[in-house]
């Protein structure tokens, strides 16, 4: 298939490469052109605007946040201007349900469709085409996009015809991950103070009651304090927490755990950890317990 790919960050690069490996013809655009030029050397075609990437009728966006998605979608250089009538915008960034709903409406008014398809999985999963995709939008749009989604992911979870539902489920999943990070960090600090290596606790938990990827992955990250380079940067994690709390407030759903995580993330950002992985806020539990020595390791140090 001919597809345009907009946003070649930590996730987008691996996803675009998966499409190339699966034999699709991929036009790429990135705000900083060097990343698009790198992929051009691997068979993609670098283009000059999101609109140009969308000319073939199908465009994928994978950018940082709501403002970035708005910037690459709207305006004369945006995806919406480039897509022909009948075109499809596959919106894979993690953004608010409200933004997804608004953009879906604008595409519909232009005779186009938006399929929201945010993902679970970090850059390594993106590079290995092992993402889990949450897909919501018109049924025919999902069928049209399916070969692309299957080239990038290991499983597609359909969520019905309202695109905002995919964004809401994605934010809810990330909320649960943050509660796991906080709970694991507190538990590890307690056993460490009690004289038991936290690595042993994580080993026991993940081989018994908690044998799940999130406990395994973040347990290892916390114990080894592997926060750099960031797979998912703390400011993006804070963005997801903020969007979740906004959606929760709008729906009249108190989420006290999300509020607690919000404060943890603010504290981590205040310590200058913006270039670290989002799980670095878990280190605050060690600090609070008087266990952490010095700042966490950074790339290149
Ligand atoms: P990233 O490495 O920070 O990349 C962000 C991308 O957005 C870059 O291509 C960046 O362009 C672009 N961008 C930012 N602001 C822009 C703007 N105003 N206009 C145009 N482009 C803009 O982020 P990522 O980790 O790939 O995440 C991308 C999306 O996937 C986010 O919504 C994130 O929440 C979600 N996600 C991430 C992970 C993960 O583990 N990393 C997992 C699941 C979902 P430049 O290169 O020019 O900066």
XYZ file of C-alpha atoms and ligand atoms in Angstrom:
349
model
C 0.000 0.000 0.000
C 1.021 3.649 -0.413
C 1.154 5.322 2.987
C 2.456 8.576 4.424
C 4.086 8.532 7.881
C 4.279 11.721 9.939
C 6.350 11.778 13.149
C 9.574 9.788 13.315
C 10.334 9.961 17.037
C 11.303 7.030 19.258
C 8.125 5.169 18.272
C 7.507 6.407 14.745
C 10.915 5.383 13.408
C 10.405 1.733 14.308
C 6.822 1.749 13.049
C 7.778 3.254 9.681
C 10.560 0.680 9.343
C 8.055 -2.127 10.040
C 5.908 -0.832 7.168
C 8.908 -0.759 4.845
C 9.883 -4.302 5.860
C 6.334 -5.470 5.081
C 6.693 -4.110 1.539
C 4.578 -0.935 1.804
C 5.620 2.221 -0.047
C 6.178 4.816 2.666
C 6.490 8.603 2.355
C 7.900 10.135 5.523
C 7.813 13.573 7.097
C 9.274 14.733 10.393
C 9.488 18.214 11.895
C 13.280 17.827 12.187
C 14.146 16.699 8.640
C 17.243 14.655 9.560
C 15.102 11.770 10.864
C 13.187 11.579 7.580
C 16.408 11.689 5.586
C 17.766 8.762 7.608
C 14.739 6.666 6.623
C 15.026 7.788 3.012
C 18.291 5.867 2.976
C 16.286 2.757 3.889
C 13.737 2.926 1.066
C 11.250 5.558 2.294
C 10.563 8.721 0.333
C 11.154 11.932 2.304
C 8.512 14.587 1.553
C 8.249 18.277 2.434
C 5.014 18.456 4.435
C 2.387 16.326 6.195
C 0.018 17.304 3.354
C 2.387 15.795 0.812
C 2.688 12.628 2.899
C -1.122 12.339 2.820
C -1.612 12.796 -0.954
C -1.788 9.038 -1.609
C -4.982 8.820 0.450
C -3.657 7.233 3.649
C -1.608 8.980 6.339
C -0.340 7.792 9.714
C 0.539 10.293 12.449
C 2.677 9.419 15.495
C 3.617 12.681 17.203
C 4.198 13.787 20.792
C 0.925 15.281 22.010
C -2.365 17.030 21.194
C -0.682 20.263 20.061
C 1.695 18.390 17.758
C -1.154 16.336 16.298
C -3.154 19.507 15.708
C -0.095 21.124 14.060
C 0.482 18.255 11.589
C -3.214 17.725 10.844
C -4.627 21.211 10.319
C -3.601 24.133 8.104
C -2.629 24.201 4.468
C 0.397 21.925 4.995
C -1.520 19.507 7.226
C -2.715 15.947 6.692
C -6.330 17.053 6.231
C -5.423 19.410 3.392
C -3.371 16.724 1.669
C -5.805 13.812 1.933
C -8.239 13.480 -0.972
C -11.942 12.911 -0.300
C -12.299 9.318 0.837
C -8.852 9.526 2.444
C -7.981 8.025 5.816
C -6.010 9.487 8.729
C -4.630 6.766 11.000
C -4.005 8.685 14.227
C -1.684 6.664 16.492
C -0.391 9.232 19.012
C -1.599 9.179 22.612
C -3.890 12.208 22.805
C -7.044 13.294 24.597
C -10.401 11.765 23.639
C -11.620 15.344 23.065
C -8.916 16.080 20.477
C -9.551 12.757 18.741
C -13.289 13.494 18.576
C -12.698 17.016 17.236
C -10.295 15.896 14.519
C -12.580 13.003 13.519
C -15.386 15.507 13.031
C -13.196 17.812 10.924
C -12.081 14.906 8.720
C -15.686 13.775 8.279
C -16.640 17.307 7.189
C -13.905 17.042 4.520
C -15.249 13.692 3.289
C -12.400 11.812 5.002
C -12.197 9.387 7.930
C -10.108 9.208 11.096
C -9.251 5.916 12.717
C -7.749 6.336 16.186
C -5.136 3.628 16.753
C -2.963 4.384 19.807
C -0.612 1.645 20.935
C 0.764 -0.210 23.939
C 4.452 -1.075 23.746
C 7.706 0.845 23.961
C 10.216 1.718 21.210
C 11.710 -1.795 21.274
C 8.250 -3.249 20.591
C 7.731 -0.676 17.832
C 11.025 -1.692 16.220
C 10.090 -5.387 16.433
C 6.512 -4.857 15.103
C 5.166 -6.163 18.432
C 2.864 -3.294 19.379
C -0.669 -3.820 20.707
C -3.021 -1.569 18.766
C -6.301 -0.146 20.106
C -8.407 0.754 17.065
C -11.640 2.750 16.942
C -13.433 4.445 14.069
C -15.579 3.529 11.070
C -15.557 -0.248 10.428
C -14.509 0.137 6.779
C -11.614 2.369 7.870
C -10.395 -0.350 10.216
C -10.512 -2.963 7.475
C -8.658 -0.642 5.117
C -5.965 0.058 7.708
C -5.666 -3.508 8.971
C -2.697 -4.578 6.757
C -0.752 -1.568 8.036
C -1.713 -2.128 11.667
C -0.782 -5.797 11.412
C 2.579 -4.846 9.904
C 3.326 -2.707 12.975
C 1.739 -4.723 15.755
C 1.217 -8.203 17.148
C -2.501 -7.712 17.835
C -5.259 -5.258 17.002
C -8.041 -4.695 19.554
C -11.122 -3.165 17.858
C -13.043 -0.732 20.086
C -16.055 0.206 17.981
C -16.849 3.154 15.769
C -16.186 6.080 18.150
C -12.497 7.072 17.697
C -12.401 8.799 21.121
C -12.866 5.401 22.795
C -9.425 4.239 21.657
C -7.828 7.353 23.179
C -9.669 6.835 26.455
C -8.660 3.175 26.749
C -5.046 4.041 25.932
C -4.892 6.695 28.680
C -6.498 4.269 31.129
C -3.865 1.631 30.370
C -1.045 4.119 30.945
C -2.662 5.135 34.242
C -2.510 1.508 35.390
C 1.169 1.292 34.427
C 1.948 4.353 36.565
C 0.239 2.800 39.570
C 2.353 -0.323 39.092
C 5.528 1.794 38.956
C 4.572 3.616 42.170
C 3.539 0.435 44.013
C 6.638 -1.482 42.938
C 8.883 1.422 43.927
C 7.337 1.644 47.403
C 7.568 -2.138 47.895
C 11.190 -2.208 46.751
C 12.134 0.615 49.141
C 10.572 -1.283 52.036
C 12.367 -4.569 51.413
C 15.643 -2.767 50.728
C 15.402 -1.091 54.127
C 14.628 -4.474 55.604
C 17.873 -5.863 54.212
C 16.413 -7.834 51.283
C 17.683 -7.083 47.766
C 14.810 -5.499 45.790
C 15.900 -7.576 42.779
C 14.995 -10.698 44.764
C 11.547 -9.301 45.555
C 10.938 -8.500 41.883
C 12.175 -11.952 40.881
C 9.781 -13.646 43.308
C 6.797 -11.472 42.392
C 7.242 -11.780 38.643
C 7.624 -15.548 38.841
C 4.533 -16.034 40.971
C 1.490 -13.771 41.328
C 2.711 -10.926 39.118
C 4.023 -12.702 36.022
C 3.027 -9.895 33.678
C 5.112 -7.797 31.266
C 4.521 -4.523 33.113
C 5.813 -5.897 36.440
C 8.690 -7.692 34.731
C 9.787 -4.712 32.634
C 9.372 -1.922 35.153
C 10.566 -4.120 38.056
C 13.884 -4.520 36.262
C 14.041 -0.839 35.301
C 13.452 0.289 38.896
C 15.848 -2.162 40.500
C 18.612 -1.354 38.019
C 17.671 2.364 37.909
C 17.851 2.203 34.122
C 16.125 5.493 33.425
C 18.378 6.653 30.616
C 18.111 6.685 27.686
C 14.383 7.258 28.084
C 12.165 4.805 26.179
C 9.188 6.959 27.106
C 10.214 10.354 28.395
C 8.854 11.687 31.697
C 7.212 14.815 30.152
C 5.193 12.563 27.812
C 4.157 10.402 30.760
C 3.083 13.532 32.640
C 1.104 14.558 29.545
C -0.809 11.254 29.639
C -1.523 11.633 33.358
C -2.815 15.167 32.734
C -5.068 14.013 29.875
C -6.397 11.171 32.007
C -7.244 13.500 34.891
C -8.939 15.934 32.490
C -11.066 13.119 31.038
C -11.830 11.869 34.555
C -12.900 15.321 35.733
C -15.074 15.830 32.654
C -16.745 12.479 33.319
C -17.135 13.119 37.065
C -14.863 10.220 38.030
C -12.516 10.841 40.975
C -9.169 9.062 40.453
C -7.160 9.636 43.639
C -4.351 7.330 42.539
C -3.880 9.314 39.339
C -3.715 12.499 41.419
C -1.002 10.953 43.595
C 0.991 9.957 40.493
C 0.581 13.500 39.171
C 2.361 14.882 42.240
C 5.109 12.249 41.939
C 5.694 13.267 38.317
C 5.772 16.970 39.200
C 8.350 16.228 41.908
C 10.481 14.222 39.475
C 10.305 16.982 36.843
C 11.205 19.562 39.509
C 14.406 17.580 40.172
C 15.388 18.038 36.524
C 14.595 14.507 35.368
C 12.771 15.558 32.163
C 15.195 13.656 29.952
C 14.796 10.444 31.946
C 12.273 7.651 31.442
C 8.813 8.253 32.922
C 9.412 5.422 35.427
C 12.118 7.575 37.082
C 9.453 9.027 39.378
C 9.598 5.634 41.134
C 13.014 6.638 42.445
C 11.325 9.131 44.742
C 10.299 6.234 46.999
C 13.986 5.445 47.571
C 14.727 9.125 48.197
C 11.866 9.384 50.701
C 13.238 6.351 52.523
C 16.733 7.874 52.658
C 18.102 5.211 50.314
C 18.917 7.060 47.093
C 22.441 8.363 46.735
C 23.053 11.104 44.184
C 21.081 11.856 41.034
C 20.049 8.982 38.764
C 22.387 8.119 35.907
C 21.955 10.055 32.681
C 22.891 9.195 29.126
C 26.576 9.618 28.578
C 27.505 9.681 32.285
P 9.239 11.344 20.793
O 10.394 10.413 20.618
O 9.381 12.491 21.705
O 8.822 11.879 19.335
C 7.847 12.863 19.195
C 7.580 13.116 17.723
O 6.619 14.189 17.622
C 8.822 13.571 16.946
O 8.719 13.116 15.620
C 8.685 15.102 17.010
O 9.376 15.772 15.998
C 7.183 15.224 16.824
N 6.671 16.524 17.261
C 6.667 17.032 18.515
N 6.091 18.254 18.531
C 5.747 18.518 17.246
C 5.094 19.613 16.620
N 4.697 20.681 17.320
N 4.885 19.560 15.293
C 5.274 18.484 14.573
N 5.870 17.390 15.104
C 6.107 17.415 16.436
O 7.932 10.577 21.268
P 7.542 9.032 21.115
O 8.063 8.312 22.303
O 7.878 8.562 19.749
O 5.956 9.140 21.288
C 5.113 9.470 20.214
C 3.666 9.245 20.664
O 3.502 7.862 21.011
C 3.268 10.045 21.908
O 1.918 10.444 21.802
C 3.459 9.034 23.042
O 2.635 9.349 24.150
C 3.029 7.761 22.357
N 3.590 6.510 22.895
C 4.910 6.435 23.268
C 5.410 5.241 23.764
C 6.853 5.103 24.195
O 7.159 4.153 24.941
N 7.762 5.966 23.791
C 4.585 4.101 23.872
C 3.253 4.204 23.440
C 2.772 5.417 22.961
P 10.947 16.160 16.215
O 11.712 14.924 15.870
O 11.160 17.273 15.247
O 11.102 16.576 17.649
